[in-house]
Coordinates of C-alpha atoms and ligand atoms in Angstrom, one line a residue:
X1 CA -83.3 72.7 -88.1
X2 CA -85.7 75.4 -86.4
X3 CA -85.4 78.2 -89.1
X4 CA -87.7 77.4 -92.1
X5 CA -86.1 78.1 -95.4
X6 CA -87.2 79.3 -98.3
X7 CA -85.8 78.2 -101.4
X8 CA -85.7 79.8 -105.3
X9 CA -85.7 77.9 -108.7
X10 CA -82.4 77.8 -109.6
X11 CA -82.2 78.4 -113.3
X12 CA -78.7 79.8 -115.0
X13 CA -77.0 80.0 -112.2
X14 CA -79.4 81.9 -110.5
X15 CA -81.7 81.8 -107.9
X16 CA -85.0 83.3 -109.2
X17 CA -87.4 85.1 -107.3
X18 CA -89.8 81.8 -106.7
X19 CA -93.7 81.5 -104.7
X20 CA -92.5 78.7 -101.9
X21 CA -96.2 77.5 -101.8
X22 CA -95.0 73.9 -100.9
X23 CA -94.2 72.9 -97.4
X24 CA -91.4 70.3 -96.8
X25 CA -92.1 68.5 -93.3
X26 CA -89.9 65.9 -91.9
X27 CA -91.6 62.0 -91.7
X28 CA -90.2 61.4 -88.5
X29 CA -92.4 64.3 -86.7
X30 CA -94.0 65.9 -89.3
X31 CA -92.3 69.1 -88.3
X32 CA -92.5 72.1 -90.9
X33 CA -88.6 72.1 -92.1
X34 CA -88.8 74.3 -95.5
X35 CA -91.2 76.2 -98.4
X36 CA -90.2 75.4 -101.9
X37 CA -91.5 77.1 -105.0
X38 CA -94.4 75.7 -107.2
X39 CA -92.1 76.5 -110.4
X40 CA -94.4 78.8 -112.7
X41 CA -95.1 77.8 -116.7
X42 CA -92.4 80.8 -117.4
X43 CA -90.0 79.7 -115.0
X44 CA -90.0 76.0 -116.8
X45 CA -89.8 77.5 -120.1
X46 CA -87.4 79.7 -119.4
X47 CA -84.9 77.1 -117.5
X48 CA -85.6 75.0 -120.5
X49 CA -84.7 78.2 -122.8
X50 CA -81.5 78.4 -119.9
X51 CA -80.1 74.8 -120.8
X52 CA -80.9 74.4 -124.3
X53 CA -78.8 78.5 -124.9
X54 CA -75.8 76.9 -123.0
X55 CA -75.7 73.4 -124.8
X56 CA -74.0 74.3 -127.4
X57 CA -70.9 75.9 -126.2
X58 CA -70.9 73.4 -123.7
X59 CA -71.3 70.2 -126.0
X60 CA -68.0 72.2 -127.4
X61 CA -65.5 72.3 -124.9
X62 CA -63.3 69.4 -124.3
X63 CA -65.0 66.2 -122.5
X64 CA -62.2 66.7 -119.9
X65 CA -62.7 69.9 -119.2
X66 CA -66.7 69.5 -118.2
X67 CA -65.1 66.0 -116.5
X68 CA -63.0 68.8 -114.4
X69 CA -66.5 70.5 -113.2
X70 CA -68.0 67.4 -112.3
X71 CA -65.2 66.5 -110.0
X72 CA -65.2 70.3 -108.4
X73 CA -68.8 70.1 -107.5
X74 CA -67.9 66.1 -106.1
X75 CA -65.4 68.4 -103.9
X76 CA -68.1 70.3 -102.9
X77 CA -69.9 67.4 -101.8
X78 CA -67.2 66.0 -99.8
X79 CA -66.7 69.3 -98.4
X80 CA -70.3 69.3 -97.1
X81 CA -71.2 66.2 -96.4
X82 CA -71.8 65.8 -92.3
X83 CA -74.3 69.0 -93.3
X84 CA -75.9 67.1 -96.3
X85 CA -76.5 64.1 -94.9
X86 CA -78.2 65.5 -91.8
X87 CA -80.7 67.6 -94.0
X88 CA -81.5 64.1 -95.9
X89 CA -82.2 62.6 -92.9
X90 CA -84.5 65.8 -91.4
X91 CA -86.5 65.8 -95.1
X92 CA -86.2 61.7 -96.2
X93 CA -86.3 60.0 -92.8
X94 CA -83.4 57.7 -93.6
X95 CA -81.0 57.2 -90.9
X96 CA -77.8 59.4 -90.6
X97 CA -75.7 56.7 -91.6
X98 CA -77.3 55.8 -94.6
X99 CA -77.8 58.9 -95.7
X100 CA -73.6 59.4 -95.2
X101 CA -73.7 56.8 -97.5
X102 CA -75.6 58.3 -99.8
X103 CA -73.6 61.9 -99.5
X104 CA -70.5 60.2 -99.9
X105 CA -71.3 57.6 -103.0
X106 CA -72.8 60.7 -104.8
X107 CA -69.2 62.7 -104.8
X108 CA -67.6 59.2 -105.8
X109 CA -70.5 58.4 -108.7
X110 CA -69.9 62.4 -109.9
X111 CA -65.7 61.8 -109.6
X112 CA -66.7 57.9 -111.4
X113 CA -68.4 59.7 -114.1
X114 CA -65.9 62.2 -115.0
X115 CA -63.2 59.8 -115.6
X116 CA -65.2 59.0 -118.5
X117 CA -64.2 61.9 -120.2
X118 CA -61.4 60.2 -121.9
X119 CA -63.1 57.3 -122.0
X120 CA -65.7 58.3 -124.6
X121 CA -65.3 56.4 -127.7
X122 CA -66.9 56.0 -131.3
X123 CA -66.6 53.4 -133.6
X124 CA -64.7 52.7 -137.3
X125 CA -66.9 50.6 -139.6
X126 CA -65.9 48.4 -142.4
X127 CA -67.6 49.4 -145.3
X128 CA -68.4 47.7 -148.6
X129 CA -66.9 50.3 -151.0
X130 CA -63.5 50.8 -152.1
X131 CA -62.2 54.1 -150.7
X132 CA -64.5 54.5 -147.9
X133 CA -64.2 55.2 -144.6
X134 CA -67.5 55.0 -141.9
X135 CA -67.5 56.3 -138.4
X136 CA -69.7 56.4 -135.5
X137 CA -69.8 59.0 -133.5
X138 CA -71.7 59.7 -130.4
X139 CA -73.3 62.9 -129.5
X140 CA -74.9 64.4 -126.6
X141 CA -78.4 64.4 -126.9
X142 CA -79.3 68.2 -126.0
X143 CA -81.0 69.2 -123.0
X144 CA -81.9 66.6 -120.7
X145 CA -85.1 66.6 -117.8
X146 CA -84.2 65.0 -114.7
X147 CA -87.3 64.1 -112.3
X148 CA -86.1 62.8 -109.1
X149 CA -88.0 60.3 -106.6
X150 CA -87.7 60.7 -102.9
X151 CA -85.7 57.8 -101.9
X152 CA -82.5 58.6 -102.8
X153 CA -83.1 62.0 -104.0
X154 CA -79.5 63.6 -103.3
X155 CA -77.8 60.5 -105.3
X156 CA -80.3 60.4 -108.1
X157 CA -79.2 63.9 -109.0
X158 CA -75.6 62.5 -109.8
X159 CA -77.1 59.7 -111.2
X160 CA -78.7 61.7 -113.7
X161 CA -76.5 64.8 -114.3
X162 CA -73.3 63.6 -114.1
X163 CA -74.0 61.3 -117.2
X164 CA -75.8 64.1 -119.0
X165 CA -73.0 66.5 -118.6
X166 CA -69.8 64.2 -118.9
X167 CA -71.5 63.9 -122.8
X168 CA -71.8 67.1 -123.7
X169 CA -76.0 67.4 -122.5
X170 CA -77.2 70.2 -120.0
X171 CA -79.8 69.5 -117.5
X172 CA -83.1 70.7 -115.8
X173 CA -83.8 68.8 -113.1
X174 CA -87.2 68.6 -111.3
X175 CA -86.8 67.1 -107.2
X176 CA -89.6 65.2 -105.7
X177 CA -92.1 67.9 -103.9
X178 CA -91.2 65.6 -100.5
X179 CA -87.5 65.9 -100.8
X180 CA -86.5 69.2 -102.7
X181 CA -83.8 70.7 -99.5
X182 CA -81.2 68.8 -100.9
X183 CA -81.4 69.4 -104.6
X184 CA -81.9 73.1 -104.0
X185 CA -78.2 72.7 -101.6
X186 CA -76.5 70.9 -104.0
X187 CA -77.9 74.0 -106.8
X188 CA -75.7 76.0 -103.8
X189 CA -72.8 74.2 -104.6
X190 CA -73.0 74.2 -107.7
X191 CA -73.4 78.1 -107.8
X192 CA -70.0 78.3 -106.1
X193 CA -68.6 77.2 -108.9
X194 CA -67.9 79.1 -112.1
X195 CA -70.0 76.0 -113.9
X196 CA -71.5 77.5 -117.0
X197 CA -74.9 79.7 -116.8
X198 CA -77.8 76.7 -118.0
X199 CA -75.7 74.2 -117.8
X200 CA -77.5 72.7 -114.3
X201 CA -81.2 74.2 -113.7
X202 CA -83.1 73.2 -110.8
X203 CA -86.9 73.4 -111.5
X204 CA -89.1 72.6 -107.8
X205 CA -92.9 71.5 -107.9
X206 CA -95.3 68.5 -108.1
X207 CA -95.7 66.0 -110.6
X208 CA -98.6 67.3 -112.4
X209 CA -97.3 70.9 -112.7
X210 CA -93.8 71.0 -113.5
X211 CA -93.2 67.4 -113.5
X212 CA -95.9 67.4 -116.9
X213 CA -94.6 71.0 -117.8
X214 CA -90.5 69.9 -118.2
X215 CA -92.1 66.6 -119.8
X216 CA -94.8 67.6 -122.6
X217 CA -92.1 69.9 -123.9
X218 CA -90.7 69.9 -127.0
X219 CA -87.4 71.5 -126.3
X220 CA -86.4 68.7 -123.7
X221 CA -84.2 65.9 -125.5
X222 CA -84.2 62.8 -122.8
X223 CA -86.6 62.9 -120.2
X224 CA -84.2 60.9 -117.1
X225 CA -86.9 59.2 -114.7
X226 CA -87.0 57.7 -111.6
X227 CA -90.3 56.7 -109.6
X228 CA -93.4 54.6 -110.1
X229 CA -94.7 52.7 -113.1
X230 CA -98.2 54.6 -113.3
X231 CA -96.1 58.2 -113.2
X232 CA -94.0 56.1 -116.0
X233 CA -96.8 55.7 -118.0
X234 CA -97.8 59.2 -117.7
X235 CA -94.7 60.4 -118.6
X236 CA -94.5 58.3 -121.5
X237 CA -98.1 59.8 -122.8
X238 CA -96.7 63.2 -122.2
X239 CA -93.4 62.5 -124.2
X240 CA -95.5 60.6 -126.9
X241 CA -96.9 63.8 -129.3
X242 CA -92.5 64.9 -129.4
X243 CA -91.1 61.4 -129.5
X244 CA -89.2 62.7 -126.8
X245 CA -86.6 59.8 -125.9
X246 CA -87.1 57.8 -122.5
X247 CA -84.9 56.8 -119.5
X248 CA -87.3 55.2 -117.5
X249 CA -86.4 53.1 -114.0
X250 CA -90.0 52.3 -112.2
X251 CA -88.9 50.0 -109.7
X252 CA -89.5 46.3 -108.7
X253 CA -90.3 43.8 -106.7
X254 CA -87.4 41.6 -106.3
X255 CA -87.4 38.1 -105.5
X256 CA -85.1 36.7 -103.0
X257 CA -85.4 32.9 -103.5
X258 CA -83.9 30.8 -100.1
X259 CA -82.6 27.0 -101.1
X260 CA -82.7 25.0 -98.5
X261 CA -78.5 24.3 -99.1
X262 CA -78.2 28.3 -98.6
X263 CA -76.5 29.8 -95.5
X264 CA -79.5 30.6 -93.6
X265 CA -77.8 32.7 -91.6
X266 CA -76.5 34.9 -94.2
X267 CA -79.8 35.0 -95.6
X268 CA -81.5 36.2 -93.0
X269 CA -79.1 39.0 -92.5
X270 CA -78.8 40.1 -96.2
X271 CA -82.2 40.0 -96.3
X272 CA -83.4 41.5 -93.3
X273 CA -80.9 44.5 -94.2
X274 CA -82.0 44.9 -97.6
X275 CA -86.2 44.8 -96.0
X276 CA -85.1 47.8 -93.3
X277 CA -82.9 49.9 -95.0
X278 CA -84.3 53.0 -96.0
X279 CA -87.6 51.9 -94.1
X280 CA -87.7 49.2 -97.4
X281 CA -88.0 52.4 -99.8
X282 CA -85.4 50.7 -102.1
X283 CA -86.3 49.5 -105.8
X284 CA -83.9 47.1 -105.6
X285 CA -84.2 45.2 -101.9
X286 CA -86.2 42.5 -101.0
X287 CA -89.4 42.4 -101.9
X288 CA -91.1 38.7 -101.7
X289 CA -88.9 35.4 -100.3
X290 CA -89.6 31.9 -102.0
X291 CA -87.9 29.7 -99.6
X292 CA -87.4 25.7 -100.0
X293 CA -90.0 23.6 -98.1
X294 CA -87.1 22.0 -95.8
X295 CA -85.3 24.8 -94.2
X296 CA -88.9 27.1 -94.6
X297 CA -89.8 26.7 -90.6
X298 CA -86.5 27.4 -89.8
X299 CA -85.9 30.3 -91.8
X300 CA -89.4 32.1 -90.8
X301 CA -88.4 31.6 -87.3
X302 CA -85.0 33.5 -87.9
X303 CA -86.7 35.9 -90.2
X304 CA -89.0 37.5 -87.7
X305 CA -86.4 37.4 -84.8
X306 CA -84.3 39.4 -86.9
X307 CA -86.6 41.5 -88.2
X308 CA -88.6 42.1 -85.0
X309 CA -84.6 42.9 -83.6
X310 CA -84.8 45.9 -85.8
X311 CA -84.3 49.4 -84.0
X312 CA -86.6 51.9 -85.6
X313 CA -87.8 55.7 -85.0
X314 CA -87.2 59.2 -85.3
X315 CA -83.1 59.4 -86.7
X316 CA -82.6 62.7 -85.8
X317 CA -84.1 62.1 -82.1
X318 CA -83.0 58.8 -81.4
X319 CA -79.0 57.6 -81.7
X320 CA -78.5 53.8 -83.4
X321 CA -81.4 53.1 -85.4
X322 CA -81.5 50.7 -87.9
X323 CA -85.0 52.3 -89.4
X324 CA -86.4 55.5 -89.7
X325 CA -90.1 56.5 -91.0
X326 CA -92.0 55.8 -94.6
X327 CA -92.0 59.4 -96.7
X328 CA -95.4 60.3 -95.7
X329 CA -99.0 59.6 -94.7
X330 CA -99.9 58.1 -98.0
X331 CA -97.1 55.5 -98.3
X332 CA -97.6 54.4 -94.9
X333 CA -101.7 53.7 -95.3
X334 CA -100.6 52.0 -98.5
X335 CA -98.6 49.4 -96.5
X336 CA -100.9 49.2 -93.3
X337 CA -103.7 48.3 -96.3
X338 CA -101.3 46.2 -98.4
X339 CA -101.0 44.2 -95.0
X340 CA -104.9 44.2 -94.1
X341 CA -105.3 42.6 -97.5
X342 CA -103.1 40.2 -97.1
X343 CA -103.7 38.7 -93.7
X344 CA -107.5 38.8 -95.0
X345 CA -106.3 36.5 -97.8
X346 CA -105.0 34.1 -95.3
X347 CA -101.4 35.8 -94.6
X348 CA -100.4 35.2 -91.0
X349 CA -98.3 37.7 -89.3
X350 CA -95.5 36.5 -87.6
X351 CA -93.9 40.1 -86.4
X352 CA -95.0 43.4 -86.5
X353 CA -98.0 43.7 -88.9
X354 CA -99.4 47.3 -87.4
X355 CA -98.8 50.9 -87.8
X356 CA -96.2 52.2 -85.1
X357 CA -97.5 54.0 -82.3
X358 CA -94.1 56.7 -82.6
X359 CA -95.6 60.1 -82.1
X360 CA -96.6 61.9 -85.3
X361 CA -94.1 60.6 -87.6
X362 CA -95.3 57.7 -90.3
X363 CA -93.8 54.4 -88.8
X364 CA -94.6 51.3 -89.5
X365 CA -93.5 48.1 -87.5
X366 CA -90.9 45.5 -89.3
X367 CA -93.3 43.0 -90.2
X368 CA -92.7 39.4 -91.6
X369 CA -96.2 37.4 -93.2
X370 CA -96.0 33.6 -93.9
X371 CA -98.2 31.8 -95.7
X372 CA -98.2 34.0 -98.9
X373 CA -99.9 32.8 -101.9
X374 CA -98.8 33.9 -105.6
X375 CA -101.7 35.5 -106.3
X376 CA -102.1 37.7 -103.0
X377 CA -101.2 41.7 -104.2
X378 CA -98.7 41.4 -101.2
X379 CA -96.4 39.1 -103.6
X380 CA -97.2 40.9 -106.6
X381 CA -97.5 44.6 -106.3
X382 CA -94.8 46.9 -104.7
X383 CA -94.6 47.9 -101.0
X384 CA -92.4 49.6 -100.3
X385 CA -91.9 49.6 -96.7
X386 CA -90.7 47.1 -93.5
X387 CA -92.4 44.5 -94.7
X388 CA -91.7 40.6 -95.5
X389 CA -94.2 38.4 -97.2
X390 CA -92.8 34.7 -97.6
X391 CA -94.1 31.7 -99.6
X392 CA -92.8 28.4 -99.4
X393 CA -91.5 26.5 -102.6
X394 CA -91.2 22.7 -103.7
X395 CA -87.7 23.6 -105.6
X396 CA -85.8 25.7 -107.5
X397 CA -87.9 25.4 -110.6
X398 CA -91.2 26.9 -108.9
X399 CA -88.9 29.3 -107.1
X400 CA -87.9 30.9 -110.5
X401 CA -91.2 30.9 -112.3
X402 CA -93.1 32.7 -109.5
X403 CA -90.4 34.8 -109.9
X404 CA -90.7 35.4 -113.3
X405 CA -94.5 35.5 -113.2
X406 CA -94.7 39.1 -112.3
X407 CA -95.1 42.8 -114.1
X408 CA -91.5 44.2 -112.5
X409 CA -88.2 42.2 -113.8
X410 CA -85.5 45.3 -112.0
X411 CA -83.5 42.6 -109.3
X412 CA -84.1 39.1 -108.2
X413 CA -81.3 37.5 -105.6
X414 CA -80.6 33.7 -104.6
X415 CA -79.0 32.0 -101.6
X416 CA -77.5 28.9 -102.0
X417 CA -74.1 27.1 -101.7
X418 CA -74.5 25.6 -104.9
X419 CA -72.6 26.6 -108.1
X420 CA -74.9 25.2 -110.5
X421 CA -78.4 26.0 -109.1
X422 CA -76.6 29.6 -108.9
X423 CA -75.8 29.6 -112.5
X424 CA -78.8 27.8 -113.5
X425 CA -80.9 30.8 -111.6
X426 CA -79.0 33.1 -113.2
X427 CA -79.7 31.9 -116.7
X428 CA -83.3 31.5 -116.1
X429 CA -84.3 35.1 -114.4
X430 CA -86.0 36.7 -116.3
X431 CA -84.8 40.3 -114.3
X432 CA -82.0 43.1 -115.3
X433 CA -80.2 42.4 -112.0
X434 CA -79.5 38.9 -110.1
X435 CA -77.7 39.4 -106.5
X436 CA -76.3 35.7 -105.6
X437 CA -75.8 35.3 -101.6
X438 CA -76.5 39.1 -101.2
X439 CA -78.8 41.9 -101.5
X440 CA -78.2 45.0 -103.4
X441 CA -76.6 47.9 -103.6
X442 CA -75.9 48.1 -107.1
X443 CA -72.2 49.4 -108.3
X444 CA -71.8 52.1 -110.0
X445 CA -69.6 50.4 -112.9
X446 CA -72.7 48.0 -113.3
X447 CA -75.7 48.7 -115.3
X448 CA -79.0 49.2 -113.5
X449 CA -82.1 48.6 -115.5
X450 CA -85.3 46.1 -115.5
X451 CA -87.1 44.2 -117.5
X452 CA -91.1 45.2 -118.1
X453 CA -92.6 47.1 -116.4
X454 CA -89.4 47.8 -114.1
X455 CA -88.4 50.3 -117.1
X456 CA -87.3 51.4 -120.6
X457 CA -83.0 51.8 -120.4
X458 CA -80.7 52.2 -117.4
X459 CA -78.1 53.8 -116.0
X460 CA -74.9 53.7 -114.3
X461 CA -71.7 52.3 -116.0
X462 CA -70.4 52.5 -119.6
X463 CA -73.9 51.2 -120.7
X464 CA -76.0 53.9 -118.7
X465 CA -73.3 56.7 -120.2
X466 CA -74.3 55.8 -123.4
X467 CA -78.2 56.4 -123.3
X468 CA -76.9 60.2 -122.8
X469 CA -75.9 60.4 -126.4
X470 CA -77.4 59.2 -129.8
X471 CA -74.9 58.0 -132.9
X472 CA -74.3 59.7 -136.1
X473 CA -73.4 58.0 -138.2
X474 CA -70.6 59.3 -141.1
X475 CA -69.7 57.8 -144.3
X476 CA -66.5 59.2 -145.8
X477 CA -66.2 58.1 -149.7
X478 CA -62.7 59.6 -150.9
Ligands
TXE1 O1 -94.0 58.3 -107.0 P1 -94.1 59.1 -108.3 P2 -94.7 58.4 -105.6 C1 -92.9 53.7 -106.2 C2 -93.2 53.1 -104.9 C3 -94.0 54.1 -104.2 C4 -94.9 54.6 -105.4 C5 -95.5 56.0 -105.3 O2 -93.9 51.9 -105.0 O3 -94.8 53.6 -103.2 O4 -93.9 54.6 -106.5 O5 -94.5 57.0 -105.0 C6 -93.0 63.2 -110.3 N1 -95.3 64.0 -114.8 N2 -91.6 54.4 -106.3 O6 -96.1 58.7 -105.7 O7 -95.4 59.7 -108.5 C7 -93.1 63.5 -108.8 O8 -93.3 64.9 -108.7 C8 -94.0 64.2 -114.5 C9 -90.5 53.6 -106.8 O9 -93.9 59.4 -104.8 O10 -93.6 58.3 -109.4 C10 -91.7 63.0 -108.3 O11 -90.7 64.0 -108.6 N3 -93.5 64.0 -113.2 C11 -89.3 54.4 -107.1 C12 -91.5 61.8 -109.2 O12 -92.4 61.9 -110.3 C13 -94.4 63.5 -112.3 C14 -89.1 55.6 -106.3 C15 -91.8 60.4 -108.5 O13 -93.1 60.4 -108.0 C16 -95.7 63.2 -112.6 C17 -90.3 56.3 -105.8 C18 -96.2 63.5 -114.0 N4 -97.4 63.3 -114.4 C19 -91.5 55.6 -105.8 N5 -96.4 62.7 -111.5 C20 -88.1 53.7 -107.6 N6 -88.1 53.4 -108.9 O14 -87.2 53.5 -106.9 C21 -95.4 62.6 -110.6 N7 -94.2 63.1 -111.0

């Protein structure tokens, strides 16, 4: 992409006249790719004002009949997608594959969604009175505030909207300020529709300007989140003096915890996969490995082949990578410290371990540490890059209270042959999400949420449709 774009706020089917004071640069090269607005106080209020006018009429129509909008934009998607996914990888980093992925699970999670529509139920109660009759019904919640993270930024829109607008909500939705291109081309989809003015709003800027503008407000309903657990916490404060309700998922730190009956070599695939894809940008992959004593040499050894086996650099440039680059300057001096710290602590690197010498882009060599300790912040806070930090186990039972013994709870996986430890693991993680013999992805039909600090709710599946309504609750006497 040589022509830089710039893109408008897209609020009621518009695209307003915007200042595109932020730069979008690609992580692989740090080339200049695009100019996105800095969205204004009025232009927040007034795509608030958009959604909150349209909600109404919308909440109104028949579920299968917003269902049907949901599945033209999906269309859309389809339509588009070798485009899409090529403008994820030039703004996100992720290689062309995954980001296909990502284009193509997005129009199935929007077509998934809609098939909800007659699907939504409520509930008859017994009551104690003669003659009386008690229902529940659920009820969209009003206008919802999306705020998108960079890692899956196209998929996260789905993830959020379709929900919201399969229930009878509208949506503002705020991108991350490092991946806004895709949002603002979906917002061009969307405009060739004849979806209702306000229904979808797209608000661009950075967390403390319209990210804290869309949140302190007291017109937004549900404030949707994605990202980390400080900006979580933030969020929360900000939502506080409202009582604004809360969808919060803050990521994780998942254990992968290695028996020594386990298929090694499956482990060591599954979980190299789930440390390199998406450069280890993924709430849900890999995070820390407890392996048994027995097979730990042995594991280690297969570990850091693998890993060191990955191909990595710039997607667009290079043809068959495994890895592209971290999101930016700032994530990738947060792992080269995270790894510093660690091998200071006694960590011993076995691969990798170094910034990437890749040109200008932010890479980061696949890098396996042995010899972790519980209390080293390399098992305990989040990384979020190619990194592996391994610590060897007595048994099961230590294996699940290290695992246990930390501030995220979102996924936790196991590898073993065994039908009982695998059940036994399973009852005793403490974690919203337990992979047995694999690493994530997630399905859609599941429900993806964490305990502490990992977040407040969830989403996907019948039980992430539902936080996109409230109940009312209607007692009939006759
Ligand atoms: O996230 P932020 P960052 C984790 C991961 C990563 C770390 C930092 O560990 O290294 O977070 O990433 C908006 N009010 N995850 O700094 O700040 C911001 O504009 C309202 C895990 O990029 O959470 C962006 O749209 N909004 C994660 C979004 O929050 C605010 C995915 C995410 O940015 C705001 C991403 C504010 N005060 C990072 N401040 C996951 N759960 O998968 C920022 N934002």
């Amino acid at each position: 992409m040589t022509e830089i774009i710039h893109y408008q706020n897209f609020i009621a089917n518009a695209f307003v006249p915007s200042d595109p004071s932020i730069e979008v640069r690609n992580p692989a090269n740090n080339q200049l790719l695009a100019r996105v607005p800095e969205a204004s106080g009025e232009q927040v209020e007034a795509a608030i004002a958009a959604a909150r006018h349209a909600q109404k009429n919308w909440a109104a129509r028949p579920a299968i009949e917003r269902a049907g909008y949901l599945r033209k934009i999906a269309s859309k998607v389809r339509d588009n997608a070798e485009r899409l996914a090529h403008l994820i990888t030039a703004e996100q980093g992720k290689v062309l594959g995954l980001a296909r992925v990502e284009v193509n699970f997005t129009a199935d999670y929007l077509d998934y969604m809609a098939e909800w529509a007659r699907r939504l139920e409520g509930e008859v109660l017994t009551s104690d009175r003669v003659g009386e009759n008690i229902f529940l019904l659920r009820k969209p919640l009003g206008v919802v505030a999306g705020i998108l993270p960079w890692n899956f930024p196209f998929f996260l829109i789905a993830r959020k909207m379709a929900p919201a607008l399969v229930t009878g909500n509208t949506i503002v939705i705020k991108p991350s300020e490092e991946t806004p291109i895709n949002c603002f081309e979906f917002a061009r989809l969307v405009a060739e529709t004849d979806l209702p003015p306000g229904v979808f709003n797209v608000v661009s800027g950075t967390g403390a300007t319209a990210g804290q503008r869309l949140t302190r407000h007291a017109g937004v309903d549900l404030i949707s989140f994605t990202g980390s657990v400080d900006t979580g916490s933030r969020i929360m404060a900000a939502a506080a003096p409202n009582i604004t309700k809360l969808n919060l998922e803050l990521g994780g730190k998942a254990p992968a915890i290695v028996l020594a009956d386990a298929d090694l070599e499956l482990a060591v695939k599954a979980v190299t996969a789930s440390r390199v894809i998406n450069t280890g940008q993924v709430c849900n992959c890999a995070e820390r490995v407890y392996v048994e004593r027995k097979v730990a040499d042995q594991f280690i050894e297969q570990m850091a082949a693998s890993m060191a086996a990955t191909r990595y650099g710039d997607p667009l440039a290079e043809d068959d990578l495994d890895m592209g680059p971290l999101i930016n300057q700032a994530a990738l001096d947060k792992v080269a410290q995270m790894v510093r710290t660690a091998t200071g602590q006694g960590a011993e690197v076995v691969t990798g371990g170094a910034v990437a010498d890749k040109g200008a882009g932010f890479h980061y060599q696949p890098t396996v540490l042995a010899g972790c300790g519980s209390d080293m912040a390399i098992m305990r806070q989040e990384i979020f890059g190619p990194v592996l930090p391994i610590q060897i186990v007595e048994d099961l039972d230590e294996a699940i209270a290290l695992a246990n013994d930390s501030e995220y709870g979102l996924t936790s996986s196991v590898y073993t042959r065994s039908l009982s430890a695998a059940m036994r693991a399973s009852n005793e993680l403490d974690f919203g999400e337990t992979y047995i013999n694999r690493e994530n992805f997630e399905a859609m039909q599941g429900f993806h949420a964490g305990a502490r600090k990992s977040g407040i709710g969830g989403a996907d599946g019948k039980h992430g449709l539902y936080e996109y309504t409230h109940t009312h609750v209607v007692y009939i006497q006759i």
